[in-house]
Amino acid sequence: MSTTVAGVVAALDRRYPPAWAEEWDRVGLVLGEPDRPVHRVACVVDVVPETVDEALDAGADMIVAHHPLLLRGVSSVAATTYKGRIVHRLIKADVALHVAHTNADVADPGVSDALAARFGLTGLRPLHPPRPGSPAAGPGRGIGRIGELPTPMTLAELTRLAAAVLPVTAWGVRAAGDPGRMVRTLAVSGGSGDGFLTEATAAGVDAFLTADLRHHPAGEHLAAGGPALLDAAHWATERPWLDDLAAYLAAELDVETVVSDLDTDPWTVHAAAPRPDDKEPRREG
């Protein structure tokens, strides 16, 4: 018998149990009839018109996304709204939608394991373990990962490495701290991570790579002697997980998988300020 929507959901729930998600999160099956056959699954970070186009063009019967399409309460999915149009298009195409978000973040292996693998980190442990007694509590599980780099390097070298091993975005990678600081231990957290600055400091790591770092928290963190910071595009820190997700589904089920490389980061243009010695000299007269 062919794989069904319910079969894909069951496989996902085994690896990323919905009970592991944060209370505010909205994970699980969003659209789709459980008994519908699934031959091809599209794996995406964001459910946006462009990734839906990709999935439909690829002949996908189901989309598995990291970010929820409907995170906050809605009173309408009318086709006159942005998200409503997406919902209508998926229903008309008979394409199911499933979300694995913070339950995939905390899993082992999860989102940050795939990010850590891009840097070859070893000896991984969680940056932010679940609270004792929570459904997600267990060995190896938690938000973010801490590990050892294969070879120590300066912050400047690590920043160049991050730009090379992460998916390309206009945002790129920026760093805060002494460029010559040696980095041996690195913490990583896919997605928005400035809520874990305290944990990175307490862990004694040399640097922390995440996304969506803000001016004041980052500045105060460094002023207090915290580890160096690397700030990458949100999408780029979570895209690596899609490969693991696709490989898992293909191994567990009789389905084909496709992975979206479409950059859904909202920032599309980057211009570095010229160095002082690159500027034209002032002409007198």
Coordinates of C-alpha atoms in Angstrom, one line a residue:
M1 CA 0.0 0.0 0.0
S2 CA 1.2 3.5 -0.7
T3 CA 2.2 6.0 2.0
T4 CA -0.6 8.3 3.1
V5 CA -0.7 11.7 4.7
A6 CA -1.4 9.9 8.0
G7 CA 1.6 7.7 7.5
V8 CA 3.9 10.7 6.9
V9 CA 2.5 12.5 10.0
A10 CA 3.1 9.3 12.1
A11 CA 6.7 9.2 11.0
L12 CA 7.2 12.9 11.7
D13 CA 5.6 12.5 15.1
R14 CA 7.9 9.7 16.0
R15 CA 11.0 11.8 15.4
Y16 CA 9.5 15.2 16.4
P17 CA 6.7 14.5 18.9
P18 CA 4.2 17.4 19.0
A19 CA 4.3 17.4 22.8
W20 CA 7.9 18.6 22.6
A21 CA 6.8 21.9 21.0
E22 CA 6.7 25.1 23.1
E23 CA 3.2 25.9 24.4
W24 CA 2.9 28.9 22.2
D25 CA 3.8 27.0 19.0
R26 CA 1.5 25.5 16.5
V27 CA 2.8 22.3 15.0
G28 CA 1.4 19.2 13.3
L29 CA -1.0 18.7 10.4
V30 CA -2.4 22.0 9.1
L31 CA -4.1 20.8 5.8
G32 CA -4.7 17.5 4.2
E33 CA -6.9 14.4 4.3
P34 CA -5.2 11.7 6.3
D35 CA -6.0 8.9 3.9
R36 CA -4.7 10.7 0.8
P37 CA -1.7 9.0 -0.9
V38 CA 1.6 10.7 -0.7
H39 CA 4.3 10.0 -3.3
R40 CA 6.5 13.1 -3.0
V41 CA 7.1 15.4 0.0
A42 CA 8.5 18.9 -0.3
C43 CA 10.7 20.1 2.6
V44 CA 10.7 23.9 3.1
V45 CA 11.6 26.4 5.8
D46 CA 8.8 28.8 5.1
V47 CA 5.4 28.3 3.5
V48 CA 5.3 31.3 1.1
P49 CA 3.9 31.5 -2.5
E50 CA 7.3 30.9 -4.0
T51 CA 7.9 27.7 -2.1
V52 CA 4.4 26.5 -2.8
D53 CA 5.1 27.1 -6.5
E54 CA 8.2 25.0 -6.2
A55 CA 6.3 22.2 -4.4
L56 CA 3.5 22.1 -7.0
D57 CA 5.9 22.2 -9.9
A58 CA 7.8 19.3 -8.4
G59 CA 4.6 17.3 -8.1
A60 CA 4.6 17.2 -4.3
D61 CA 1.6 15.7 -2.5
M62 CA 2.6 17.1 0.8
I63 CA 4.7 20.0 2.2
V64 CA 6.6 19.7 5.5
A65 CA 7.6 23.1 6.8
H66 CA 9.6 24.3 9.7
H67 CA 7.9 27.6 10.3
P68 CA 4.1 27.6 11.0
L69 CA 1.9 29.2 8.4
L70 CA -0.8 29.8 11.0
L71 CA 1.1 30.6 14.2
R72 CA -1.4 33.1 15.7
G73 CA -5.2 32.7 15.9
V74 CA -7.1 33.7 12.8
S75 CA -10.8 34.3 12.2
S76 CA -10.6 34.0 8.4
V77 CA -8.6 32.2 5.7
A78 CA -10.4 34.2 3.0
A79 CA -8.6 34.2 -0.4
T80 CA -8.4 38.0 -0.1
T81 CA -5.7 37.6 2.6
Y82 CA -2.0 36.6 2.0
K83 CA -2.2 33.4 4.1
G84 CA -5.7 32.7 3.0
R85 CA -4.6 32.6 -0.7
I86 CA -1.9 30.0 0.3
V87 CA -4.4 27.9 2.1
H88 CA -6.8 28.0 -0.8
R89 CA -4.1 27.1 -3.3
L90 CA -3.0 24.1 -1.3
I91 CA -6.5 22.8 -0.8
K92 CA -7.4 23.2 -4.5
A93 CA -4.2 21.3 -5.4
D94 CA -4.9 18.7 -2.8
V95 CA -1.5 19.2 -1.2
A96 CA -1.2 18.5 2.5
L97 CA 0.8 20.7 4.9
H98 CA 2.5 19.7 8.1
V99 CA 4.7 21.8 10.5
A100 CA 7.6 20.7 12.7
H101 CA 8.9 23.8 14.5
T102 CA 10.1 23.9 18.1
N103 CA 9.6 20.2 18.4
A104 CA 12.2 19.8 15.7
D105 CA 14.4 22.4 17.3
V106 CA 14.6 20.5 20.6
A107 CA 14.9 17.0 19.0
D108 CA 18.1 15.0 18.9
P109 CA 18.9 15.0 16.0
G110 CA 17.2 18.3 15.3
V111 CA 17.7 21.7 13.6
S112 CA 20.8 22.7 15.5
D113 CA 22.5 19.3 14.9
A114 CA 22.3 19.9 11.2
L115 CA 23.7 23.4 11.7
A116 CA 26.5 22.1 13.9
A117 CA 27.4 19.5 11.2
R118 CA 28.2 22.4 8.8
F119 CA 31.1 23.3 11.1
G120 CA 32.2 19.8 11.9
L121 CA 31.5 20.3 15.6
T122 CA 32.2 17.3 17.8
G123 CA 31.2 16.4 21.4
L124 CA 27.8 18.0 21.0
R125 CA 25.6 18.9 23.9
P126 CA 22.5 21.1 24.2
L127 CA 22.9 24.8 24.7
H128 CA 19.4 25.1 26.4
P129 CA 18.2 21.8 27.8
P130 CA 14.4 21.4 28.4
R131 CA 13.3 22.0 31.9
P132 CA 13.2 18.9 34.1
G133 CA 9.9 17.1 33.9
S134 CA 8.9 18.7 30.6
P135 CA 7.8 16.3 27.8
A136 CA 10.9 17.2 25.8
A137 CA 13.3 16.4 28.6
G138 CA 15.8 13.6 27.7
P139 CA 19.4 12.9 26.9
G140 CA 20.8 15.1 24.1
R141 CA 17.7 17.1 23.6
G142 CA 17.4 20.9 23.9
I143 CA 17.6 24.1 21.9
G144 CA 21.0 24.8 20.3
R145 CA 24.2 22.8 20.4
I146 CA 27.7 23.3 21.8
G147 CA 30.7 21.6 20.3
E148 CA 34.4 21.7 19.5
L149 CA 35.7 22.9 16.2
P150 CA 38.0 20.5 14.4
T151 CA 40.7 23.2 14.3
P152 CA 40.9 26.3 16.5
M153 CA 40.6 29.5 14.5
T154 CA 40.2 33.2 15.0
L155 CA 36.9 34.9 15.0
A156 CA 37.7 36.5 11.6
E157 CA 38.5 33.0 10.2
L158 CA 35.4 31.5 11.7
T159 CA 33.2 34.2 10.2
R160 CA 34.7 33.5 6.7
L161 CA 34.1 29.8 7.3
A162 CA 30.5 30.4 8.3
A163 CA 29.9 32.5 5.1
A164 CA 31.3 29.6 3.1
V165 CA 29.5 26.6 4.7
L166 CA 26.1 28.2 5.3
P167 CA 23.5 28.7 2.5
V168 CA 24.2 32.0 0.6
T169 CA 22.0 34.9 1.5
A170 CA 22.3 38.7 0.9
W171 CA 22.6 39.1 4.7
G172 CA 25.7 37.0 4.8
V173 CA 27.4 36.6 8.2
R174 CA 28.5 39.4 10.6
A175 CA 30.4 39.0 13.8
A176 CA 30.9 40.9 17.0
G177 CA 34.0 40.7 19.1
D178 CA 37.8 40.8 18.7
P179 CA 38.6 39.5 15.2
G180 CA 41.7 37.9 16.5
R181 CA 40.0 36.0 19.4
M182 CA 40.7 32.3 19.2
V183 CA 37.6 30.1 19.0
R184 CA 37.8 26.5 20.0
T185 CA 34.3 25.9 21.4
L186 CA 31.3 27.1 19.4
A187 CA 27.6 27.2 20.3
V188 CA 25.0 27.3 17.5
S189 CA 21.3 27.8 17.5
G190 CA 19.2 27.7 14.4
G191 CA 16.8 30.7 14.1
S192 CA 16.4 33.5 16.6
G193 CA 18.9 33.0 19.4
D194 CA 19.5 36.2 21.4
G195 CA 17.3 34.7 24.1
F196 CA 20.1 32.3 24.8
L197 CA 23.0 34.7 25.3
T198 CA 23.1 34.0 29.0
E199 CA 23.3 30.3 28.4
A200 CA 26.2 30.8 25.9
T201 CA 28.1 32.8 28.5
A202 CA 27.4 30.3 31.3
A203 CA 28.6 27.4 29.0
G204 CA 32.0 29.1 28.6
V205 CA 32.0 28.9 24.9
D206 CA 34.3 31.1 22.8
A207 CA 31.7 32.1 20.2
F208 CA 28.0 31.8 19.6
L209 CA 26.4 31.6 16.1
T210 CA 22.7 32.2 15.7
A211 CA 20.3 34.6 13.9
D212 CA 18.3 37.8 14.5
L213 CA 20.7 39.3 17.1
R214 CA 19.7 42.8 18.3
H215 CA 21.8 45.8 18.9
H216 CA 21.4 46.3 22.7
P217 CA 21.4 42.7 23.9
A218 CA 24.4 42.0 21.7
G219 CA 26.3 45.1 22.9
E220 CA 25.5 44.4 26.6
H221 CA 26.4 40.8 26.2
L222 CA 29.9 41.7 24.9
A223 CA 30.4 44.4 27.5
A224 CA 29.8 41.8 30.2
G225 CA 32.5 39.6 28.8
G226 CA 30.4 37.1 26.9
P227 CA 31.6 35.0 24.0
A228 CA 32.0 36.5 20.5
L229 CA 28.9 36.5 18.4
L230 CA 28.2 35.5 14.8
D231 CA 24.8 36.7 13.3
A232 CA 23.7 34.8 10.2
A233 CA 20.4 35.0 8.2
H234 CA 17.5 33.2 9.9
W235 CA 16.7 31.1 6.9
A236 CA 20.4 30.1 6.4
T237 CA 20.7 28.7 10.0
E238 CA 17.6 26.5 9.5
R239 CA 18.0 25.4 5.9
P240 CA 20.6 22.7 6.7
W241 CA 17.9 20.7 8.7
L242 CA 15.9 20.2 5.6
D243 CA 18.5 17.7 4.3
D244 CA 18.2 15.6 7.4
L245 CA 14.4 15.8 7.3
A246 CA 14.3 14.7 3.7
A247 CA 16.7 11.8 4.3
Y248 CA 14.7 10.6 7.3
L249 CA 11.4 10.6 5.4
A250 CA 12.9 8.8 2.4
A251 CA 14.5 6.1 4.7
E252 CA 11.3 5.6 6.7
L253 CA 8.6 5.7 4.0
D254 CA 8.0 4.8 0.4
V255 CA 8.2 8.5 -0.7
E256 CA 10.4 10.7 -2.7
T257 CA 11.6 14.0 -1.2
V258 CA 12.6 17.3 -2.6
V259 CA 14.3 20.1 -0.7
S260 CA 13.7 23.8 -1.3
D261 CA 16.9 25.9 -1.7
L262 CA 14.8 29.0 -2.3
D263 CA 16.1 31.8 -0.1
T264 CA 13.1 33.1 1.9
D265 CA 15.1 35.5 4.0
P266 CA 13.4 38.9 3.6
W267 CA 16.7 40.8 3.2
T268 CA 17.6 40.9 -0.5
V269 CA 20.3 43.6 -0.8
H270 CA 23.6 44.0 1.0
A271 CA 26.3 46.7 0.5
A272 CA 29.4 46.8 2.6
A273 CA 30.7 50.2 3.6
P274 CA 34.0 51.1 1.8
R275 CA 37.1 50.9 3.9
P276 CA 38.7 54.3 4.7
D277 CA 41.7 53.5 2.5
D278 CA 39.4 52.6 -0.4
K279 CA 37.8 56.1 -0.6
E280 CA 38.9 58.6 -3.2
P281 CA 41.4 61.1 -1.8
R282 CA 40.1 64.6 -1.3
R283 CA 41.2 66.9 -4.1
E284 CA 42.3 70.4 -3.2
G285 CA 41.8 73.5 -5.4

